[in-house]
Short mmCIF file of N, CA, C and O in Angstrom, two decimals:
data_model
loop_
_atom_site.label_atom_id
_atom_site.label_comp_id
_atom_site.label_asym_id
_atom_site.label_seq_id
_atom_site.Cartn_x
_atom_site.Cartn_y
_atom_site.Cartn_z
N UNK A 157 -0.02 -13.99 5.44
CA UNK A 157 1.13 -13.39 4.79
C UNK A 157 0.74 -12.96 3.39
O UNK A 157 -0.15 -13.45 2.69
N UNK A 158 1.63 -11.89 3.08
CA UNK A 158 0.56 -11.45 1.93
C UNK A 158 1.36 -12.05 0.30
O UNK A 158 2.39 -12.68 0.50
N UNK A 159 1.03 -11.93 -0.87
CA UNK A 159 1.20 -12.95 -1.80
C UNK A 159 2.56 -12.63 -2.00
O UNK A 159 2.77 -11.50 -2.41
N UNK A 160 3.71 -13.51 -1.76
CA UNK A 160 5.24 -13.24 -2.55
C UNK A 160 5.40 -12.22 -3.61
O UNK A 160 6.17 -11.26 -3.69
N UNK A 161 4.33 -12.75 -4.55
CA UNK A 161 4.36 -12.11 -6.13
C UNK A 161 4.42 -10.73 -5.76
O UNK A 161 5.43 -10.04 -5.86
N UNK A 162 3.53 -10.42 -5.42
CA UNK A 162 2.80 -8.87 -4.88
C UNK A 162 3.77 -8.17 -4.43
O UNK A 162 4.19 -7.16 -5.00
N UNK A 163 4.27 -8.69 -3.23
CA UNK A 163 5.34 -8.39 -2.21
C UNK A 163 6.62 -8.22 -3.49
O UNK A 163 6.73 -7.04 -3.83
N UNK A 164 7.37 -8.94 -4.07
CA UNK A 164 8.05 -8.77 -4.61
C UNK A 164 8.18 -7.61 -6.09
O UNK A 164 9.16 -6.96 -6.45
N UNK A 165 6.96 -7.68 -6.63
CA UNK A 165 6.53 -6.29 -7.81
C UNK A 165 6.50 -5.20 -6.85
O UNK A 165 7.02 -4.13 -7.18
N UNK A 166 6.00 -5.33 -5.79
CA UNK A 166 6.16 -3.44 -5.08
C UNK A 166 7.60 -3.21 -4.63
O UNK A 166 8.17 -2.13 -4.80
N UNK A 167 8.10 -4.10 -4.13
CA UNK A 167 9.80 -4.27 -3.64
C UNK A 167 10.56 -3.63 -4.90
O UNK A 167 10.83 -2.43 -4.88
N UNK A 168 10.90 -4.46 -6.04
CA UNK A 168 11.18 -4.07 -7.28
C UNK A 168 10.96 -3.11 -8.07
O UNK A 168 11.84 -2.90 -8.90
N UNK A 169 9.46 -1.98 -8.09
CA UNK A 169 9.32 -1.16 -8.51
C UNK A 169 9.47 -0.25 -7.36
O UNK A 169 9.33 0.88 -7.84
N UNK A 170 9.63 -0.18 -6.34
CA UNK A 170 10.10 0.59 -5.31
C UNK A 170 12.09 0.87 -5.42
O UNK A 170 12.77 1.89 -5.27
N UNK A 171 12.38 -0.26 -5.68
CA UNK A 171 14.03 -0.06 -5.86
C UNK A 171 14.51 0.49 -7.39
O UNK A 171 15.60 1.02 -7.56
N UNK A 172 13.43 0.25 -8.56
CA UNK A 172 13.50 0.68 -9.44
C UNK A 172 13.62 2.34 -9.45
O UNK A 172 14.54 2.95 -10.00
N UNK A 173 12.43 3.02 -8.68
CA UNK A 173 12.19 3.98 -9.22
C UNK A 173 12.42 4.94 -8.06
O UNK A 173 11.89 6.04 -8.17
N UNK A 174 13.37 4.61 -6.61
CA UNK A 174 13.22 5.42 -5.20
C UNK A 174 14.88 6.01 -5.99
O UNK A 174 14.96 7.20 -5.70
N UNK A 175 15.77 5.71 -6.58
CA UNK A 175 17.24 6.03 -6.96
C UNK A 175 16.93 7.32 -8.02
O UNK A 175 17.35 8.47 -8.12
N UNK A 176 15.96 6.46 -8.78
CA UNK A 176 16.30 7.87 -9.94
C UNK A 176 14.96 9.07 -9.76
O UNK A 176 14.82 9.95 -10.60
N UNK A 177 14.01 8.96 -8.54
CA UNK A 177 13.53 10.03 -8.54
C UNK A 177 14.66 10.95 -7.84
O UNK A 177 15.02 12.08 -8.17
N UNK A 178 15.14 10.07 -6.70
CA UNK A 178 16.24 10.79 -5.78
C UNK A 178 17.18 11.71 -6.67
O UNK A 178 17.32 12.87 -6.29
N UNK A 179 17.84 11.29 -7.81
CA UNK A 179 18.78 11.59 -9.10
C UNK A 179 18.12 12.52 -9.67
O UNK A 179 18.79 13.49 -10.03
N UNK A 180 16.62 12.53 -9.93
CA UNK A 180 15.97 13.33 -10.59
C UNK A 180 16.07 14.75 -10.11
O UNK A 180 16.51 15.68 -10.80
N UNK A 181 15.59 14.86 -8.73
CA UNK A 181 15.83 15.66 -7.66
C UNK A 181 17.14 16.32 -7.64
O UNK A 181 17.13 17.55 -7.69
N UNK A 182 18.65 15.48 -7.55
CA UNK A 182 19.24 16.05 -7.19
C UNK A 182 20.06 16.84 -8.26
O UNK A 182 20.64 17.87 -7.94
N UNK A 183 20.11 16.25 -9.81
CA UNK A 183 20.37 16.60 -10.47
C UNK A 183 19.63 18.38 -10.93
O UNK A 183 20.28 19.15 -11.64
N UNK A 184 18.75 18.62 -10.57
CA UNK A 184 17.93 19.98 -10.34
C UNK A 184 18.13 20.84 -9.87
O UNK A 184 17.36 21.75 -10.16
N UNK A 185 19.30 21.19 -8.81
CA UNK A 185 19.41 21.95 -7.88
C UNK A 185 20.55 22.01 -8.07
O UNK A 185 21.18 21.24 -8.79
N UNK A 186 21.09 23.16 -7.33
CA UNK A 186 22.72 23.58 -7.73
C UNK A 186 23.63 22.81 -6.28
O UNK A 186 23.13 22.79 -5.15
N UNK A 187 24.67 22.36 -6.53
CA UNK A 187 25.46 21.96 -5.23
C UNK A 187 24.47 22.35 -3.85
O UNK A 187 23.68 21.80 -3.08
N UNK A 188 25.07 23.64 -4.10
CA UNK A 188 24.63 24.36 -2.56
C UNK A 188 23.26 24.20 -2.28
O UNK A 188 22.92 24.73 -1.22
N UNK A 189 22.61 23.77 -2.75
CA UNK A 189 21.02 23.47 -2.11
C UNK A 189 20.88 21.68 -2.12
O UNK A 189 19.74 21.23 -1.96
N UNK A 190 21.80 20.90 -2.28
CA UNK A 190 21.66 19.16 -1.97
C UNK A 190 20.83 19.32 -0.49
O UNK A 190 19.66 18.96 -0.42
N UNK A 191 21.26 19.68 0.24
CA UNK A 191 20.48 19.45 1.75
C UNK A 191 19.23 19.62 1.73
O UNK A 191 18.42 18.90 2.31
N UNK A 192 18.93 20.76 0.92
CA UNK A 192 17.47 21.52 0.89
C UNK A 192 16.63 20.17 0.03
O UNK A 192 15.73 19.51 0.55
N UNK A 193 17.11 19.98 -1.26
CA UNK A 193 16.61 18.85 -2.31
C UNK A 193 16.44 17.74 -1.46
O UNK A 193 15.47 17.05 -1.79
N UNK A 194 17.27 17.19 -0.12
CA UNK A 194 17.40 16.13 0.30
C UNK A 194 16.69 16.24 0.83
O UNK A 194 15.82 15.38 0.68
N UNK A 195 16.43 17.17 1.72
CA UNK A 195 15.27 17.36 2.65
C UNK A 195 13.95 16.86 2.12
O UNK A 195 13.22 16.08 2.72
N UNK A 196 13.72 17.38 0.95
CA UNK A 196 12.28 17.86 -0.02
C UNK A 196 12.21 16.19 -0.04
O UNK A 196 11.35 15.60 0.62
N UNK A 197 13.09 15.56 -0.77
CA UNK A 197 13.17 14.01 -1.05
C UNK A 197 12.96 12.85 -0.14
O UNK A 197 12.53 11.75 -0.49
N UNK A 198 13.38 13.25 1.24
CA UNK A 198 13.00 12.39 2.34
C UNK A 198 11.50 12.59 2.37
O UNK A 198 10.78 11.59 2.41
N UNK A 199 10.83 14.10 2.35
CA UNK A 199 9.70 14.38 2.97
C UNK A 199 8.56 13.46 2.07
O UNK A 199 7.93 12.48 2.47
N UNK A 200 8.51 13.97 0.99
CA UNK A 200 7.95 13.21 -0.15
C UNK A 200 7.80 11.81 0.33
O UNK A 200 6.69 11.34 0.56
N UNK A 201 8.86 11.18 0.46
CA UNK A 201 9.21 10.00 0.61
C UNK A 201 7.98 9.43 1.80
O UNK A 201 7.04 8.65 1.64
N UNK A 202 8.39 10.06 2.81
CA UNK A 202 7.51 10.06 3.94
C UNK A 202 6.23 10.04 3.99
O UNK A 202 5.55 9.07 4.30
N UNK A 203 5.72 11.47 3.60
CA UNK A 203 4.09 11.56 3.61
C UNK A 203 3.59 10.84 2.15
O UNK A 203 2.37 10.71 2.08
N UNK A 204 4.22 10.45 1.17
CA UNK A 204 3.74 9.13 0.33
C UNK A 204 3.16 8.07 1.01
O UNK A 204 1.96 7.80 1.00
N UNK A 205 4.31 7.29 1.76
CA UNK A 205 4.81 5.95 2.31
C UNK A 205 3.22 6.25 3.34
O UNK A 205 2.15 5.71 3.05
N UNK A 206 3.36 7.07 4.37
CA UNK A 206 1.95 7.37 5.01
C UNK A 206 1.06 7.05 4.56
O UNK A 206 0.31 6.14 4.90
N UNK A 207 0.96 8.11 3.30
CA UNK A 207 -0.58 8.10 2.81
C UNK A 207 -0.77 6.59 2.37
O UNK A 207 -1.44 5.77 2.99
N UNK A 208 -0.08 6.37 1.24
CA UNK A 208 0.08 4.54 0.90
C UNK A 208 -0.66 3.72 1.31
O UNK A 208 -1.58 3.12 0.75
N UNK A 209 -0.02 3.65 3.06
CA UNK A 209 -0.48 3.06 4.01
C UNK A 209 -1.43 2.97 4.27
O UNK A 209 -1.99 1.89 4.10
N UNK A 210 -2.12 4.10 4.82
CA UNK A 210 -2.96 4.77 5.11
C UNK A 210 -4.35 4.41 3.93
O UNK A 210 -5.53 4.52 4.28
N UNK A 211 -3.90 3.94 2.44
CA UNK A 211 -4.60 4.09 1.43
C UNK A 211 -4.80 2.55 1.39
O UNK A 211 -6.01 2.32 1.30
N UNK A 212 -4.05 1.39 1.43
CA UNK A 212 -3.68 0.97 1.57
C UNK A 212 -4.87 -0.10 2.72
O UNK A 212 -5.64 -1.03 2.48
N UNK A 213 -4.57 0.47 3.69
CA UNK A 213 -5.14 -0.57 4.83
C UNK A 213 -6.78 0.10 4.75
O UNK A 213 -7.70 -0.68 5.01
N UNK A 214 -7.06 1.34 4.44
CA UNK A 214 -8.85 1.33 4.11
C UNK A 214 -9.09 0.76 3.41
O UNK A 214 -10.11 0.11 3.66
N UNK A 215 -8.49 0.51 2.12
CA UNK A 215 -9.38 -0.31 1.21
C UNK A 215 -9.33 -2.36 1.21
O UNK A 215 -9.85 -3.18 0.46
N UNK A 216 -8.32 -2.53 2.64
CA UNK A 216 -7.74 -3.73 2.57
C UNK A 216 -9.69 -4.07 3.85
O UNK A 216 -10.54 -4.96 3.80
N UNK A 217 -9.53 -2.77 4.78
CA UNK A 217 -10.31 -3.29 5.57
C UNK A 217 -11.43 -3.08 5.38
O UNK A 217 -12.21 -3.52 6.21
N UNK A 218 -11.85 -2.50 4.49
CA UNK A 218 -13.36 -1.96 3.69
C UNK A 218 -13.74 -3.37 2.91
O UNK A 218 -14.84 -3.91 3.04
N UNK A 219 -12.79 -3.81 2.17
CA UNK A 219 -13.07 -5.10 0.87
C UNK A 219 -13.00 -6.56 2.14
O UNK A 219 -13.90 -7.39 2.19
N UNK A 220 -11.96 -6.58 2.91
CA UNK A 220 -12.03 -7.47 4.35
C UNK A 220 -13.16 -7.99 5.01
O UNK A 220 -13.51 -9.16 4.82
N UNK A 221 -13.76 -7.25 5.75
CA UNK A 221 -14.67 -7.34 6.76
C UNK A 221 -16.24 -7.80 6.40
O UNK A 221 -16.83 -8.72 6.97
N UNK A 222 -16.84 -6.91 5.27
CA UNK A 222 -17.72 -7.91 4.30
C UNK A 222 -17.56 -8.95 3.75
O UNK A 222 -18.57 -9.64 3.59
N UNK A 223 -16.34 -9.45 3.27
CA UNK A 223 -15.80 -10.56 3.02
C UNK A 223 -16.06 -11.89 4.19
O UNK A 223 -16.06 -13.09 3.92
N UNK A 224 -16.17 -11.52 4.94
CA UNK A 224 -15.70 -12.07 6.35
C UNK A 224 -17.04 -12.49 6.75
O UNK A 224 -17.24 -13.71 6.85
N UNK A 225 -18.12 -11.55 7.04
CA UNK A 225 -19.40 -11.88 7.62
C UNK A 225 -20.16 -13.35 7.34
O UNK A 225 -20.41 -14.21 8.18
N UNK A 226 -20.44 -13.38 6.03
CA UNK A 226 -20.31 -14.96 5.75
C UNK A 226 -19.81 -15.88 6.71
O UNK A 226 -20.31 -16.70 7.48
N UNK A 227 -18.39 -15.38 6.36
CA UNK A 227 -17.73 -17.31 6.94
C UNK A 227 -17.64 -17.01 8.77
O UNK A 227 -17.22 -17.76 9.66
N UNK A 228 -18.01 -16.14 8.81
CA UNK A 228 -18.02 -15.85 10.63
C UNK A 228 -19.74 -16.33 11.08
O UNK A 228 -20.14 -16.62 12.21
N UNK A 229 -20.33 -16.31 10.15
CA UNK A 229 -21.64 -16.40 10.72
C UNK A 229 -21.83 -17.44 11.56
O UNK A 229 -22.66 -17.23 12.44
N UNK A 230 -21.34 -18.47 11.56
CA UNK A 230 -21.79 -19.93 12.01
C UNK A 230 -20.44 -19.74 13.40
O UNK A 230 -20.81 -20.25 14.46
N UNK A 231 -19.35 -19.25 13.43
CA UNK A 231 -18.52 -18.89 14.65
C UNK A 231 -19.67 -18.58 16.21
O UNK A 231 -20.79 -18.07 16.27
N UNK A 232 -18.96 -19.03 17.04
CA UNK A 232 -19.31 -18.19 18.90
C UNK A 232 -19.18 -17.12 18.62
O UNK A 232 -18.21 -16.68 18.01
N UNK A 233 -20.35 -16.32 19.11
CA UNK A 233 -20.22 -14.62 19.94
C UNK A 233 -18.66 -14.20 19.64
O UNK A 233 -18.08 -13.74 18.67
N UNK A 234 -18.33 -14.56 20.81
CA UNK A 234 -17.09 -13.74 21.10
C UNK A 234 -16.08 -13.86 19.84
O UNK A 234 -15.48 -12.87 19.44
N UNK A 235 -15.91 -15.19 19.22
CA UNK A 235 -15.26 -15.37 17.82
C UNK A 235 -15.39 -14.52 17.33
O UNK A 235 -14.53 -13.66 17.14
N UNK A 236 -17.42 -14.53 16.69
CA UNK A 236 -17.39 -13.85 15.33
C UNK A 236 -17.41 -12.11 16.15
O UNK A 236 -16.97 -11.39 15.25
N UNK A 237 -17.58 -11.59 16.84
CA UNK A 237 -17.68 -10.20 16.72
C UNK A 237 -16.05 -9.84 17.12
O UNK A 237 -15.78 -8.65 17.26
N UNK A 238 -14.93 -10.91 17.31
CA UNK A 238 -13.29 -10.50 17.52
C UNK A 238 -13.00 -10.41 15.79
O UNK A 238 -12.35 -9.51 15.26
N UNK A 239 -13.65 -11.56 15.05
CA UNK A 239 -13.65 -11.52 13.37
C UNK A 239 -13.96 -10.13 13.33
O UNK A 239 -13.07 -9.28 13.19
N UNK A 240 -15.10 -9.86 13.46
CA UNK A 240 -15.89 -8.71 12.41
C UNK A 240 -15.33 -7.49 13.15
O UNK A 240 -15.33 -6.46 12.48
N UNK A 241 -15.01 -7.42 13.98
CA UNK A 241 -14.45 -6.32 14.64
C UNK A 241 -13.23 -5.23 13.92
O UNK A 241 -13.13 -4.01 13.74
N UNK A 242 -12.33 -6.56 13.63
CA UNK A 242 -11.09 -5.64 13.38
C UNK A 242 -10.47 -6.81 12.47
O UNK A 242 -10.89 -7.96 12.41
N UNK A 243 -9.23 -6.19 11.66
CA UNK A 243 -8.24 -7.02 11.09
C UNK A 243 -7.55 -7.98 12.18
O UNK A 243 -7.64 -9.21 12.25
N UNK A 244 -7.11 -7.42 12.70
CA UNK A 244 -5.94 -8.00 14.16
C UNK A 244 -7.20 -9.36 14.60
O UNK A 244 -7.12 -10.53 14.25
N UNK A 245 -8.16 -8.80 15.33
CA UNK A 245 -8.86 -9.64 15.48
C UNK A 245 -9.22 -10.95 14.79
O UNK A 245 -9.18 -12.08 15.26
N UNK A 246 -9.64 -10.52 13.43
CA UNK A 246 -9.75 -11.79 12.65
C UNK A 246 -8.88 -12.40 12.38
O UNK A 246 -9.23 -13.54 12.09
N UNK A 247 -7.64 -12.19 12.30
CA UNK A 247 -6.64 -12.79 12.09
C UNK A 247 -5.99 -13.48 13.06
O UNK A 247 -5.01 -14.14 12.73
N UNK A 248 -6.46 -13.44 14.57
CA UNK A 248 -6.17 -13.93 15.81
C UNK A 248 -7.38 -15.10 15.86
O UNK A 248 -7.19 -16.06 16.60
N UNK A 249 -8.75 -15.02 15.00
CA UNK A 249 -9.60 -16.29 15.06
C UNK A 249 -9.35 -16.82 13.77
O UNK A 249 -10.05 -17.81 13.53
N UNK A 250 -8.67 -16.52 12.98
CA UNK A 250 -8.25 -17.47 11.53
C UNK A 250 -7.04 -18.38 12.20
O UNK A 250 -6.96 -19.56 11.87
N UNK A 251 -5.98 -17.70 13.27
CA UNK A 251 -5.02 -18.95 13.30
C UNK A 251 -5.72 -20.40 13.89
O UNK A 251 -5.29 -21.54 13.71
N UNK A 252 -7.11 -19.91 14.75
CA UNK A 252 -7.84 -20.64 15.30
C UNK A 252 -8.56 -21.67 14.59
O UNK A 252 -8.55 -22.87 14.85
N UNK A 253 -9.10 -21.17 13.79
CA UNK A 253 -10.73 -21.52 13.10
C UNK A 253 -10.14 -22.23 11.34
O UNK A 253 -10.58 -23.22 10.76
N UNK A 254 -8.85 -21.12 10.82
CA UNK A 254 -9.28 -21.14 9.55
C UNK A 254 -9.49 -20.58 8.41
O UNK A 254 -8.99 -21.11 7.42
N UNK A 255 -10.25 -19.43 8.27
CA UNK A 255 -11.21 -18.68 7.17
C UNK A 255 -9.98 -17.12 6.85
O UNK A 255 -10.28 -15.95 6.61
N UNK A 256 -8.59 -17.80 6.99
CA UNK A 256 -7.52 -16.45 6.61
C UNK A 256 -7.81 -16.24 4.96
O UNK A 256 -7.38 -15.15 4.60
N UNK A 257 -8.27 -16.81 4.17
CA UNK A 257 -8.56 -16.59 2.86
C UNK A 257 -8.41 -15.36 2.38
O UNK A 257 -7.63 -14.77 1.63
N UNK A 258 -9.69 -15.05 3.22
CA UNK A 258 -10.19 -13.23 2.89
C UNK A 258 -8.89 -12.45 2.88
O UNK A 258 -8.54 -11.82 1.87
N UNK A 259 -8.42 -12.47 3.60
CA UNK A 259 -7.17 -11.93 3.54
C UNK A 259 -6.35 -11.24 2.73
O UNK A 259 -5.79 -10.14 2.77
N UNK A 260 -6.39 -12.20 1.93
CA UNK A 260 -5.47 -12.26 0.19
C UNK A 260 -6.55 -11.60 -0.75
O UNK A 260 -6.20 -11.14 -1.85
N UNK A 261 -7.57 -11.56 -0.42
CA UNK A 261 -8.96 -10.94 -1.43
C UNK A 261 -8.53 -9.79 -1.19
O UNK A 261 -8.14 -9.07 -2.11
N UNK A 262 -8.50 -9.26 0.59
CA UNK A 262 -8.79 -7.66 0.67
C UNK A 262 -7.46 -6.99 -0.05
O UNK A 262 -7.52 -5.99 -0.78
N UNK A 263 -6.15 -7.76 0.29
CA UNK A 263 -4.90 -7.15 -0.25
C UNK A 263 -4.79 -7.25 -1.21
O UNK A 263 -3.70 -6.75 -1.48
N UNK A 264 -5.52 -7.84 -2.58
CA UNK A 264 -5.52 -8.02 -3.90
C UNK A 264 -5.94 -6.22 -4.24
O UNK A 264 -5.37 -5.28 -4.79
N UNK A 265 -7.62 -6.50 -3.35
CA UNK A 265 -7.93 -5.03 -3.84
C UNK A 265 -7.72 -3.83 -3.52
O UNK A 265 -8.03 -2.85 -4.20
N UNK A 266 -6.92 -3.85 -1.95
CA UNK A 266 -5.63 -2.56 -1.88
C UNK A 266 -4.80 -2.35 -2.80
O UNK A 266 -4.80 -1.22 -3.28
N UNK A 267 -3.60 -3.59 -3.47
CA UNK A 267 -2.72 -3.46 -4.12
C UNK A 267 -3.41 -2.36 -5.74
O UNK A 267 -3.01 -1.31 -6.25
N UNK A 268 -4.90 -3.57 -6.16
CA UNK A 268 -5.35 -2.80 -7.27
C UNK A 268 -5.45 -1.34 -7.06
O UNK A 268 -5.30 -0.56 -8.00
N UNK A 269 -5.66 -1.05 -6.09
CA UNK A 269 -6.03 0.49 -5.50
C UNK A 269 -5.05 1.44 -5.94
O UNK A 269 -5.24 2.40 -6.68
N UNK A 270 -3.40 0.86 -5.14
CA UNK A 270 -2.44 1.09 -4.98
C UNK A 270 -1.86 1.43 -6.68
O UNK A 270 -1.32 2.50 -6.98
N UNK A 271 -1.99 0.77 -7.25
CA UNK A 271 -1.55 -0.01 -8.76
C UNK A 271 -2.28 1.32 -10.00
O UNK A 271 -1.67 1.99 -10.84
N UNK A 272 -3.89 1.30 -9.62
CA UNK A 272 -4.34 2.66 -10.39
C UNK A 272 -4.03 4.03 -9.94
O UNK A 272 -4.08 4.84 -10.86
N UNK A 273 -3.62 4.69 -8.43
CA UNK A 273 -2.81 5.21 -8.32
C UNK A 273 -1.70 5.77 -8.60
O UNK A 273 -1.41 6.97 -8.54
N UNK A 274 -0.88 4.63 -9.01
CA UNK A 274 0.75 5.04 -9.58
C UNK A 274 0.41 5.14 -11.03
O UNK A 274 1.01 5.89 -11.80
N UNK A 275 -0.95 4.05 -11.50
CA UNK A 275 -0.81 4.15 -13.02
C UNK A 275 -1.48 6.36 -13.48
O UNK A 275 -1.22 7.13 -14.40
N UNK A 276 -2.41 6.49 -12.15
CA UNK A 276 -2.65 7.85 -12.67
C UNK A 276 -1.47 8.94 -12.58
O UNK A 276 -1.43 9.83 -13.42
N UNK A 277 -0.47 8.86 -11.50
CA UNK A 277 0.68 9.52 -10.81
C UNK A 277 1.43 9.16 -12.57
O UNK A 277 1.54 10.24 -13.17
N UNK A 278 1.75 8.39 -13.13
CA UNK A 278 2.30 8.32 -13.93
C UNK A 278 1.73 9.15 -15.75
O UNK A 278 2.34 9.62 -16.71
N UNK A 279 0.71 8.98 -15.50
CA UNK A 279 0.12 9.41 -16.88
C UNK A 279 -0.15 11.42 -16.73
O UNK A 279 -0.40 12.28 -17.58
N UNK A 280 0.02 11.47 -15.46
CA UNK A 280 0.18 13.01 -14.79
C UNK A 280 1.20 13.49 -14.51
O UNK A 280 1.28 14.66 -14.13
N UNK A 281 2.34 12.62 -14.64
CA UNK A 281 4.14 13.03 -14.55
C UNK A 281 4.14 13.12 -16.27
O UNK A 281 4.90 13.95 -16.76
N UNK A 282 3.54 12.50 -16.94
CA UNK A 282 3.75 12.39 -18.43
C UNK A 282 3.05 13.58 -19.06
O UNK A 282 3.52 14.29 -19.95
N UNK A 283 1.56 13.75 -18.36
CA UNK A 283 1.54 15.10 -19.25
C UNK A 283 1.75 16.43 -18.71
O UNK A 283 1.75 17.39 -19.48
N UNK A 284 1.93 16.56 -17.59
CA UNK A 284 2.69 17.53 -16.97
C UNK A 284 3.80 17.76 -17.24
O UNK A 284 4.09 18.95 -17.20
N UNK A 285 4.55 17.09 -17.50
CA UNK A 285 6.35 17.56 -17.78
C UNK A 285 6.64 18.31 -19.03
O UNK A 285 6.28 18.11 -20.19
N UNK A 286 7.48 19.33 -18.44
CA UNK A 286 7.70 20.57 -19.59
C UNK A 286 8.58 19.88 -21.13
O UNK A 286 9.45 19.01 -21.14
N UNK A 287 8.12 20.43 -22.03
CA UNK A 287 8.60 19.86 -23.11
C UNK A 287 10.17 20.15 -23.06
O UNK A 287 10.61 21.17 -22.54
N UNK A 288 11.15 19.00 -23.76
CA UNK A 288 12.41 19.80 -23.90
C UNK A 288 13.28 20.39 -25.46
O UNK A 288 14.32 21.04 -25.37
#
């Protein structure tokens, strides 16, 4: 399970900031185009949340699986290559064995991933935005 803390700062800055981009958005557009803005706002929403993911679980299973080789070494065949194989896998011989540790390593360094991301998305909403 992945760290409360973690879980709870993306929760929180997700509820923080999903209202007033939405506001940001809608405040932009005249009445008669809300559907169109809404549209634009779901989509965003969407192929973000994707990519995220997507961003997200490479770098969880890239930092993972080297992590892993070590403490699998001394495992059976079939153990260590269900470990080294896949996430799912290792995590089906950690309820077994033990060695879920790694776990919390690889999602540390997704989240960091995740974390310089928004910090660049942010310093590029800042100097991009038209003066007023």
């Amino acid at each position: 399970m992945p760290d409360p803390v973690a879980v709870c700062v993306l929760g929180g800055g997700l509820g923080l900031t999903a209202p007033a981009a939405t506001s940001a958005i809608l405040d932009n557009v005249p009445p008669d185009k809300y559907g169109v803005a809404s549209a634009v706002n779901d989509a965003t929403l969407e192929i973000g949340a994707a990519l995220g993911i997507a961003l997200a679980g490479s770098v969880l299973s890239a930092t993972y699986t080297p992590a892993m080789h070590p403490g699998t070494a001394a495992l059976p065949a079939v153990a260590r290559e269900a470990a080294d194989g896949s996430l799912a896998g290792a995590l089906a011989v950690a309820e077994r064995l033990g060695p879920a540790g790694r776990l919390s390593d690889g999602m540390w360094f997704s989240l960091l991933a995740l974390a310089a991301i928004v910090a660049a998305g942010v310093v590029a909403a800042a100097c991009l935005r038209p003066p007023r």
